[in-house]
Backbone as JSON Lines, residues from 0, in Angstrom:
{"i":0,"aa":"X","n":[23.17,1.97,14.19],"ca":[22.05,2.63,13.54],"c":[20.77,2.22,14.26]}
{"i":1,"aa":"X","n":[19.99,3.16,14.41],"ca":[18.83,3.06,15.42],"c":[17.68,3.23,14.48]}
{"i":2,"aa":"X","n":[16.45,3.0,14.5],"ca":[15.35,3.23,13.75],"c":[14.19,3.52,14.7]}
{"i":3,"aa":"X","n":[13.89,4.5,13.79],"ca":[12.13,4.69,14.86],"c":[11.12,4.1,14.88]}
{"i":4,"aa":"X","n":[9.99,4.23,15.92],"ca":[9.07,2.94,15.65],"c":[8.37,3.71,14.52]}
{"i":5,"aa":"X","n":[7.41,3.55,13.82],"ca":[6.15,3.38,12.82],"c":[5.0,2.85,13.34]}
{"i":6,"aa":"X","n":[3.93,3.76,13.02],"ca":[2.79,2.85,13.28],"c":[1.82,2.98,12.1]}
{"i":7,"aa":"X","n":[1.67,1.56,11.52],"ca":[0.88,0.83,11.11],"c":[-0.84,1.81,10.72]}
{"i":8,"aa":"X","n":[-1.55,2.19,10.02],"ca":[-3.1,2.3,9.74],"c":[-3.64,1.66,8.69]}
{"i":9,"aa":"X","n":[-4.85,0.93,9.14],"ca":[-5.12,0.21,7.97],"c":[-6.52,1.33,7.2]}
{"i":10,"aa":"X","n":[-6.81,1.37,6.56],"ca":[-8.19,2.05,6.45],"c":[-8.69,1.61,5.33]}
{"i":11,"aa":"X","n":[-10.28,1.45,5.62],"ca":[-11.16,1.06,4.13],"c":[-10.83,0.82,3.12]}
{"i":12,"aa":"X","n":[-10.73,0.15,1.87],"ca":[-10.65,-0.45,0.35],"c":[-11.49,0.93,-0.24]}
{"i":13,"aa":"X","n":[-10.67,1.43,-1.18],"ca":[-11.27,1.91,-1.96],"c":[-11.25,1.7,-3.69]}
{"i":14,"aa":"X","n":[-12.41,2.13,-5.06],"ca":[-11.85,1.79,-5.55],"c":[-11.58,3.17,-6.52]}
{"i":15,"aa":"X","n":[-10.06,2.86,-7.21],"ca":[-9.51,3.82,-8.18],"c":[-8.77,2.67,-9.39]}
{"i":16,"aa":"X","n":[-9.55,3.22,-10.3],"ca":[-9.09,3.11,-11.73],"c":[-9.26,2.03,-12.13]}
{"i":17,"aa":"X","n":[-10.07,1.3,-11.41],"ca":[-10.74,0.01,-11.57],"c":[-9.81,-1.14,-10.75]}
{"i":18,"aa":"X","n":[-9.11,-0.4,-9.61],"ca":[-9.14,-1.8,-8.87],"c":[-9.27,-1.6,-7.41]}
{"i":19,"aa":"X","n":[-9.34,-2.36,-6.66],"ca":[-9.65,-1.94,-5.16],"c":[-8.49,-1.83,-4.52]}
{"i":20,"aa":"X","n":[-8.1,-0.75,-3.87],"ca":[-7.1,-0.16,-3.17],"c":[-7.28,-0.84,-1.79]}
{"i":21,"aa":"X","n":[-6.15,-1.38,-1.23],"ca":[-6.36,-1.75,0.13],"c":[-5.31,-1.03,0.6]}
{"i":22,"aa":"X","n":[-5.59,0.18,1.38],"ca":[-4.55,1.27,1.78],"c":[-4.08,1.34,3.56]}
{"i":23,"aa":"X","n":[-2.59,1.8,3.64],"ca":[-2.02,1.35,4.33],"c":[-1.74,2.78,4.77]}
{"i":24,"aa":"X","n":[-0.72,3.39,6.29],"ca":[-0.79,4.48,6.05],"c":[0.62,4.28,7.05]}
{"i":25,"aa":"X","n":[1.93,4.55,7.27],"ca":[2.8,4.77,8.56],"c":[3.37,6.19,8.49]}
{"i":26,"aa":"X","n":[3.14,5.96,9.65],"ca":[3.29,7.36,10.35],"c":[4.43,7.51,11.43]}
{"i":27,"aa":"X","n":[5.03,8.26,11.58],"ca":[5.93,8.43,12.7],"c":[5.34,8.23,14.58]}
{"i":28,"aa":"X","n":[4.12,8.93,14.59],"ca":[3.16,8.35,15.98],"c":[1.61,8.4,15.16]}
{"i":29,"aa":"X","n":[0.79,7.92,16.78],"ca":[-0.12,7.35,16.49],"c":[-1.21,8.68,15.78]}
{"i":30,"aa":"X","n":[-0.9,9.78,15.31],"ca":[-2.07,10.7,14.78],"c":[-1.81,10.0,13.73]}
{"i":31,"aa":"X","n":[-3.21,10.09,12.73],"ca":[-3.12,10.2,11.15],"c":[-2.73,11.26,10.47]}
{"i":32,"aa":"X","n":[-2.34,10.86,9.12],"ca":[-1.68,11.29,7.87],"c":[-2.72,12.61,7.58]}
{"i":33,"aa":"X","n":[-2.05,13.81,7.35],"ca":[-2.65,14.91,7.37],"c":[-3.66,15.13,6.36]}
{"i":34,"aa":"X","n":[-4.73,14.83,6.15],"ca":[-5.7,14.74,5.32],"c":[-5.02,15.18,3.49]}
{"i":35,"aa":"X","n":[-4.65,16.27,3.53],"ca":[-4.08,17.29,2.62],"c":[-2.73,16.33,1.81]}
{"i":36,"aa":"X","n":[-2.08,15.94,2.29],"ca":[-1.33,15.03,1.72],"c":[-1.69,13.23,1.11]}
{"i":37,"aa":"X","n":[-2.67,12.8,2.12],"ca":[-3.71,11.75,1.67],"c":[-4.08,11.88,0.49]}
{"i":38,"aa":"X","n":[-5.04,12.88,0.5],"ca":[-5.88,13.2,-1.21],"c":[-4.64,13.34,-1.81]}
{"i":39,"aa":"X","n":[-3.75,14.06,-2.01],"ca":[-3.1,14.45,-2.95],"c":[-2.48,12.8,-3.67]}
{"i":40,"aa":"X","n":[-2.23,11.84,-2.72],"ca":[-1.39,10.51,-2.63],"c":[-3.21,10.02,-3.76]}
{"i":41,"aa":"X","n":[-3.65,9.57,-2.84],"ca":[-4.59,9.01,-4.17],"c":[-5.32,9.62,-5.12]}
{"i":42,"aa":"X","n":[-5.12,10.88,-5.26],"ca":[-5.03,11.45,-6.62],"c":[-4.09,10.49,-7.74]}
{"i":43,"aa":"X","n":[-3.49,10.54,-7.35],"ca":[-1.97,9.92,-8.27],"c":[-1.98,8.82,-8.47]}
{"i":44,"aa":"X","n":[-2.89,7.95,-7.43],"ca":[-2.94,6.47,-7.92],"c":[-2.87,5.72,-9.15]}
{"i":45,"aa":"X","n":[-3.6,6.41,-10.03],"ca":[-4.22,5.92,-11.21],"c":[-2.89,5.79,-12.19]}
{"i":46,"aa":"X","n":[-1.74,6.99,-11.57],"ca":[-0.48,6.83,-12.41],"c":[0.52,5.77,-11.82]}
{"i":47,"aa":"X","n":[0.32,4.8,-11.18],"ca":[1.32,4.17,-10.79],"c":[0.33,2.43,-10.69]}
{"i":48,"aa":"X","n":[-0.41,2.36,-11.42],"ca":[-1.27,0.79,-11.74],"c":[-1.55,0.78,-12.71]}
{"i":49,"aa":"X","n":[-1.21,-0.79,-12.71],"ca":[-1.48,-1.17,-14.16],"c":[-2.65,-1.28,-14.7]}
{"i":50,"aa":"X","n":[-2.33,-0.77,-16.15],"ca":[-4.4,-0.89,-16.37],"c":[-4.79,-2.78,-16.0]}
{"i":51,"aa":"X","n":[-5.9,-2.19,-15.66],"ca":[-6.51,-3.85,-15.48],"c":[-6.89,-4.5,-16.59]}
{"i":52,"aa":"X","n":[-6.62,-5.92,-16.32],"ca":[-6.81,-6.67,-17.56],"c":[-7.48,-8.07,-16.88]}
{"i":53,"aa":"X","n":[-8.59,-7.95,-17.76],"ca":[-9.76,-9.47,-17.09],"c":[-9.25,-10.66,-17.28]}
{"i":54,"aa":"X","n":[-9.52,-11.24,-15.8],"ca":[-9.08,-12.7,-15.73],"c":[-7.91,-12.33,-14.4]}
{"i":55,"aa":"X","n":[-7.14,-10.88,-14.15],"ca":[-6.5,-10.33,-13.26],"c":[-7.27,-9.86,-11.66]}
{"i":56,"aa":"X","n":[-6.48,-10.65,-10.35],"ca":[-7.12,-9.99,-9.27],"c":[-6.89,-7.93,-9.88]}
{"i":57,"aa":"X","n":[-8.13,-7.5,-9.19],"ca":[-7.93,-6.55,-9.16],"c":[-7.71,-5.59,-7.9]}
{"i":58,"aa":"X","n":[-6.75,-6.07,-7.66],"ca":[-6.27,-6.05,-5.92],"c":[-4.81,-5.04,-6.29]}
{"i":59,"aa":"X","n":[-5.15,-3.6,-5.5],"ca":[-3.45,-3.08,-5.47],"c":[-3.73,-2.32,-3.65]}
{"i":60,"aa":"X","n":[-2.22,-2.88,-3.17],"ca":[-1.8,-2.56,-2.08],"c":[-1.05,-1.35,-1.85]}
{"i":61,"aa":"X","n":[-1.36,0.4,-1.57],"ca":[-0.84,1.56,-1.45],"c":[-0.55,0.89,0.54]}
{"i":62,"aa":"X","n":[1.02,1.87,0.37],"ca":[1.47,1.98,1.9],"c":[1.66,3.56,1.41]}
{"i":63,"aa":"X","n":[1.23,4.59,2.17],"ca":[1.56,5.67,2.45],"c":[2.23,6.2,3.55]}
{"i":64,"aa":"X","n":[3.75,6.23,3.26],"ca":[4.18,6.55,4.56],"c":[5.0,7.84,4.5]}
{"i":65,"aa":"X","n":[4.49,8.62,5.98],"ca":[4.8,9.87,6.55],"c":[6.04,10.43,6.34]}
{"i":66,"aa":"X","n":[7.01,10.78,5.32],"ca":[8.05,10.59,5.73],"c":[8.88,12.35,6.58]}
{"i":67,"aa":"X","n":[7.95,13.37,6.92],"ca":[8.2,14.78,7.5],"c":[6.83,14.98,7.67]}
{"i":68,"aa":"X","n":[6.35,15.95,8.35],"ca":[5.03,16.38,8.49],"c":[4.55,17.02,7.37]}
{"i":69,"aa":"X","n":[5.12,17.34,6.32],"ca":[4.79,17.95,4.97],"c":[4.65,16.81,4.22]}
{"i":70,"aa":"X","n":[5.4,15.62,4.03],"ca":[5.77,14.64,2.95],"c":[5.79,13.76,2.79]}
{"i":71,"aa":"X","n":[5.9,12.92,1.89],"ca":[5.75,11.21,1.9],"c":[5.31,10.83,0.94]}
{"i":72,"aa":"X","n":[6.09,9.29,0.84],"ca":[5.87,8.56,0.22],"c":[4.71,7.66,-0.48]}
{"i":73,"aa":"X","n":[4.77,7.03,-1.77],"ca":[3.18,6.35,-1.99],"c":[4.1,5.1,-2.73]}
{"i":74,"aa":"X","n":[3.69,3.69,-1.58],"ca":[4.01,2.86,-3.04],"c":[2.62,1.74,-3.12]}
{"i":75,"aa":"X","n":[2.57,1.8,-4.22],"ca":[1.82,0.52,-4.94],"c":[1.98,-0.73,-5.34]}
{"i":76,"aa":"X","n":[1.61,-1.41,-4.93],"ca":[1.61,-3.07,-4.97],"c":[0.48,-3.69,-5.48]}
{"i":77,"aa":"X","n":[0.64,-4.05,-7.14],"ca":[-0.79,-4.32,-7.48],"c":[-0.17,-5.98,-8.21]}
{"i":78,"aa":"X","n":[-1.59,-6.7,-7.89],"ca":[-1.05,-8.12,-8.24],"c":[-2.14,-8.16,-9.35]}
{"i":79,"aa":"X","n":[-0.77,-9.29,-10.45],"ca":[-0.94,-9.19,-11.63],"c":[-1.1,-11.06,-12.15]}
{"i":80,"aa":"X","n":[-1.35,-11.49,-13.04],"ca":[-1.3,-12.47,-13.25],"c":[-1.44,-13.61,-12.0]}
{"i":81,"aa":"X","n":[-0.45,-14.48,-12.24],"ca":[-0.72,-15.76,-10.98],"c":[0.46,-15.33,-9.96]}
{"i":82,"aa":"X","n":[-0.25,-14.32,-8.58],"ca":[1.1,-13.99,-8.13],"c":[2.41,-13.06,-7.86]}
{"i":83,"aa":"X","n":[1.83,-12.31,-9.08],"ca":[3.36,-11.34,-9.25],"c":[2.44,-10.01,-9.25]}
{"i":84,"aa":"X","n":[3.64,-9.75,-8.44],"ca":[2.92,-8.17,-7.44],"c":[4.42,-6.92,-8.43]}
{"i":85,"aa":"X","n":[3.79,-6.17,-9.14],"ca":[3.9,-5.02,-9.88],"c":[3.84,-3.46,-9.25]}
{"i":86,"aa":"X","n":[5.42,-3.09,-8.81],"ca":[5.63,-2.0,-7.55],"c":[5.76,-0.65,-8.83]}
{"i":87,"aa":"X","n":[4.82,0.37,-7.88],"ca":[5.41,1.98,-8.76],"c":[5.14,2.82,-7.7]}
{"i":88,"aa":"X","n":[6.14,3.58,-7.32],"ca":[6.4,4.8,-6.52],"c":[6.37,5.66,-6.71]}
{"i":89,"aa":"X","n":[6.0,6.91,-6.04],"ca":[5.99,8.49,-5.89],"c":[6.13,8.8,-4.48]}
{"i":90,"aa":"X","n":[6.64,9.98,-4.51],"ca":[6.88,11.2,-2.89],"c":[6.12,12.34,-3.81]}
{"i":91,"aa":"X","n":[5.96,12.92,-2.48],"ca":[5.09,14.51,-2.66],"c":[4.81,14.39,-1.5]}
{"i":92,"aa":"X","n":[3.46,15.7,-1.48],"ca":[2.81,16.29,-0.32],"c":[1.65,17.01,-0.92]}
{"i":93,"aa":"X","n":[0.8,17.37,-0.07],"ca":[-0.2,17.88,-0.58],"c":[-0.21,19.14,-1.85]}
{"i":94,"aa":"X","n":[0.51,19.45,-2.12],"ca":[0.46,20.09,-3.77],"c":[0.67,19.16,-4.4]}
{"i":95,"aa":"X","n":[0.99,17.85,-4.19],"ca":[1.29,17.29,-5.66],"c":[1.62,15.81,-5.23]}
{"i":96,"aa":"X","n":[2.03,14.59,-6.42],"ca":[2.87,13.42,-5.79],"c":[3.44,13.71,-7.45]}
{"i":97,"aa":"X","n":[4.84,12.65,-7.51],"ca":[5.78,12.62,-8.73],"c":[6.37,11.27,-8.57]}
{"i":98,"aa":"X","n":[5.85,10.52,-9.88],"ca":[6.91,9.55,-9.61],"c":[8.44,9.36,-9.34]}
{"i":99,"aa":"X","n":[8.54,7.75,-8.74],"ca":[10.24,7.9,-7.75],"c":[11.16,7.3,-9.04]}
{"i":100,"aa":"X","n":[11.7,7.96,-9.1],"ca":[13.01,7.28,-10.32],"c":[14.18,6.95,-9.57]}
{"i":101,"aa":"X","n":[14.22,5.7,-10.31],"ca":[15.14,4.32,-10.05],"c":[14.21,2.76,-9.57]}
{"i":102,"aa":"X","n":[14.63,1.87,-8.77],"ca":[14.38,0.8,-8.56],"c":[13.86,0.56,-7.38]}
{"i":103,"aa":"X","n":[12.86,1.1,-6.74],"ca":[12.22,1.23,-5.29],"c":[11.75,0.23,-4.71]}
{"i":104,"aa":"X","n":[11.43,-0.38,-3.93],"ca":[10.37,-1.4,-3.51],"c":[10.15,-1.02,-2.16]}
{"i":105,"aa":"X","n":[10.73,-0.59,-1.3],"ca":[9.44,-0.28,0.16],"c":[10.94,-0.18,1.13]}
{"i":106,"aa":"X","n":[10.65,0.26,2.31],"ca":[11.99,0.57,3.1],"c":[11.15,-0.57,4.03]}
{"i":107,"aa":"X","n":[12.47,-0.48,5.36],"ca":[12.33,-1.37,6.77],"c":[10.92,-1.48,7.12]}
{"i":108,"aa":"X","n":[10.54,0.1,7.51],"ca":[8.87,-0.06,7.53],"c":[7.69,-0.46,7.03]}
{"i":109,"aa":"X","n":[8.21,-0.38,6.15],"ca":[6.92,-0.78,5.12],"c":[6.88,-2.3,4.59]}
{"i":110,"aa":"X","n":[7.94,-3.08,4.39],"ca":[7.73,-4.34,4.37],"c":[7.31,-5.65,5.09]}
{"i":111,"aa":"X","n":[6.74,-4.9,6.58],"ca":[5.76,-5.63,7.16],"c":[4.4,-5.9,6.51]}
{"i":112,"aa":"X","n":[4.07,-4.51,5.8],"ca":[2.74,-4.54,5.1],"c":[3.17,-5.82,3.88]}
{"i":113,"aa":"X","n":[3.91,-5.64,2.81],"ca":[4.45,-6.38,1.92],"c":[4.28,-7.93,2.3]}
{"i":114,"aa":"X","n":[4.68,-7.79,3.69],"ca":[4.86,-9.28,3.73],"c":[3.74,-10.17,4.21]}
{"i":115,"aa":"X","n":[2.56,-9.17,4.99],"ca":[1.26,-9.49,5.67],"c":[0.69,-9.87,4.41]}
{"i":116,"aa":"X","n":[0.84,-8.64,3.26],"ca":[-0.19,-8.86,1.76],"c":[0.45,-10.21,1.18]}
{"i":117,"aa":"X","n":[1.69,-10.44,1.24],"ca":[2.52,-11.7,0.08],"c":[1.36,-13.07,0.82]}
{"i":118,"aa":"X","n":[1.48,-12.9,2.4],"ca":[0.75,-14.24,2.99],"c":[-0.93,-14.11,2.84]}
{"i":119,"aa":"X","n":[-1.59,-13.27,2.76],"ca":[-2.91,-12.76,2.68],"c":[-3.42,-13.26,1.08]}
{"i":120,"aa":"X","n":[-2.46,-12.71,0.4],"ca":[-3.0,-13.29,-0.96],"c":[-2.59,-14.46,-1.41]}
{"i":121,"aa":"X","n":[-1.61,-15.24,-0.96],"ca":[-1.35,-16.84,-0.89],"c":[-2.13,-17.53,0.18]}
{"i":122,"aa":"X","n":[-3.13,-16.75,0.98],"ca":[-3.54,-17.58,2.15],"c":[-4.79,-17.64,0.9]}
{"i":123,"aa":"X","n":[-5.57,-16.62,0.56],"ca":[-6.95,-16.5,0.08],"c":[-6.93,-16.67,-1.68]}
{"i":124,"aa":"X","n":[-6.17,-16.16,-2.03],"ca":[-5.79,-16.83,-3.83],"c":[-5.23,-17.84,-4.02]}
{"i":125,"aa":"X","n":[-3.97,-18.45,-4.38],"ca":[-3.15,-19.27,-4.35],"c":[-3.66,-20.76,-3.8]}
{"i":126,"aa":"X","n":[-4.06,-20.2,-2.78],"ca":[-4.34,-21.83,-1.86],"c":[-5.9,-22.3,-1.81]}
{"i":127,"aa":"X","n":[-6.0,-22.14,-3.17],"ca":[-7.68,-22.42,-2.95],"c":[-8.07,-22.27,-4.52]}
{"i":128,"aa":"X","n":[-9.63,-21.93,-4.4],"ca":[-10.22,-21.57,-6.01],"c":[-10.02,-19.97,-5.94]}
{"i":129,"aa":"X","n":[-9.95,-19.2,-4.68],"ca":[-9.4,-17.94,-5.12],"c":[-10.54,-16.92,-4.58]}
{"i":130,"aa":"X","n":[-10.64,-16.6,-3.52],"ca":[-11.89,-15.41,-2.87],"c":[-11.24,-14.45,-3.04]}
{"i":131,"aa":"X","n":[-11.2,-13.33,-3.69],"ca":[-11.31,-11.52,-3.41],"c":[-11.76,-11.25,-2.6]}
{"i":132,"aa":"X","n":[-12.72,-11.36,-1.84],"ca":[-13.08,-10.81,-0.78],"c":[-12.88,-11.07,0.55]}
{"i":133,"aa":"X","n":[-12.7,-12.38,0.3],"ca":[-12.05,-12.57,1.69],"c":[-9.98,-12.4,1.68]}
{"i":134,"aa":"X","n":[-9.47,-12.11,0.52],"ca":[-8.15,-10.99,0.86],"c":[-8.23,-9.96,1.24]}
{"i":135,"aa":"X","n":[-9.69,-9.1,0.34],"ca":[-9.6,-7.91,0.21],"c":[-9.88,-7.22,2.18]}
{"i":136,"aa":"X","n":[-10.51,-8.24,2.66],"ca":[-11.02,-8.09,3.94],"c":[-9.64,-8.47,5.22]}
{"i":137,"aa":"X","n":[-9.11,-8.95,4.52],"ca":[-7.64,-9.81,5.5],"c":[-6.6,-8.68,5.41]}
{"i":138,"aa":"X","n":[-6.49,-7.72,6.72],"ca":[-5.49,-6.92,6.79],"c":[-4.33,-6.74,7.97]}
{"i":139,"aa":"X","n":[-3.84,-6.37,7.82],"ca":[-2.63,-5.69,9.14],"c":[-3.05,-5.33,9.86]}
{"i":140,"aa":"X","n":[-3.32,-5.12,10.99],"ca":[-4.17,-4.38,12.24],"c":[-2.68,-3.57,12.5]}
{"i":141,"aa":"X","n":[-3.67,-2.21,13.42],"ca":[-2.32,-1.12,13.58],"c":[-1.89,-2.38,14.68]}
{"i":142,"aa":"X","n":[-1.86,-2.86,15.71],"ca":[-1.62,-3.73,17.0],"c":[-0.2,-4.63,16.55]}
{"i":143,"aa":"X","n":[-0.22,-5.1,15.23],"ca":[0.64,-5.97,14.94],"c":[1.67,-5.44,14.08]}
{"i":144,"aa":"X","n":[1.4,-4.16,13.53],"ca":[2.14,-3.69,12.39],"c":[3.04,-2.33,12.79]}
{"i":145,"aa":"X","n":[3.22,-2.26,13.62],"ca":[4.19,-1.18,14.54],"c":[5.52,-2.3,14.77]}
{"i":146,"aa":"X","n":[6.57,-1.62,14.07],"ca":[7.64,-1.99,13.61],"c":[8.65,-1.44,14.89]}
């Protein structure tokens, strides 16, 4: 079994539904994610995070990845309490996204991001009094994240 490469986009924090999105994007080559399917992906955000609750980073990690030139995936990684990162999925395309039913957490590709964020937020939360901003700023560069 052979796998293709992926490449890695990191792009700007945004925020939806009250928490800051640090968004991820893989793609089959190096163009970006067709605008039209983007919006449609964070449209939907708001259905796949947990409402926020104070005293909680308000930190969630979207990987959007390409999976046809029409389609793809959205998953969310939002950290909750001390640590524990809270996954919800959808596929679509630009008409729409739908959540993924069953037990998802991220394929081959995408758990580079997973694993950059697990050390990013134990480098800058966990191991200290706890900066947001300096996680929210600590990302994957495309250079390192091409699988």
């Amino acid at each position: 079994m052979t796998l293709d490469q992926r490449f890695a986009h990191h792009l700007a924090p945004i925020i939806i539904a009250g928490r800051t999105i640090k968004r991820y994007h893989l793609c089959a080559d190096p163009t970006p994610m067709p605008p039209g399917i983007a919006e449609a992906a964070y449209r939907y955000v708001p259905h796949l995070v947990p409402a926020f609750t104070p005293g909680e980073p308000h930190a969630t990690v979207t990987v959007l990845h390409q999976t046809s030139p029409t389609q793809a995936h959205l998953n969310a990684y939002s950290w909750r309490g001390h640590g524990l990162v809270h996954c919800r999925t959808a596929t679509g395309d630009a008409g729409g996204f739908a959540r993924t039913s069953g037990p998802v957490t991220g394929c081959v590709w995408e758990l580079p991001v997973v694993m950059h964020e697990r050390a990013a937020f134990h480098r800058h939360m966990l191991s200290g009094p706890g900066d947001i901003d300096a996680y929210l700023a600590d990302a994957l560069t495309r250079a390192t994240a091409d699988v």
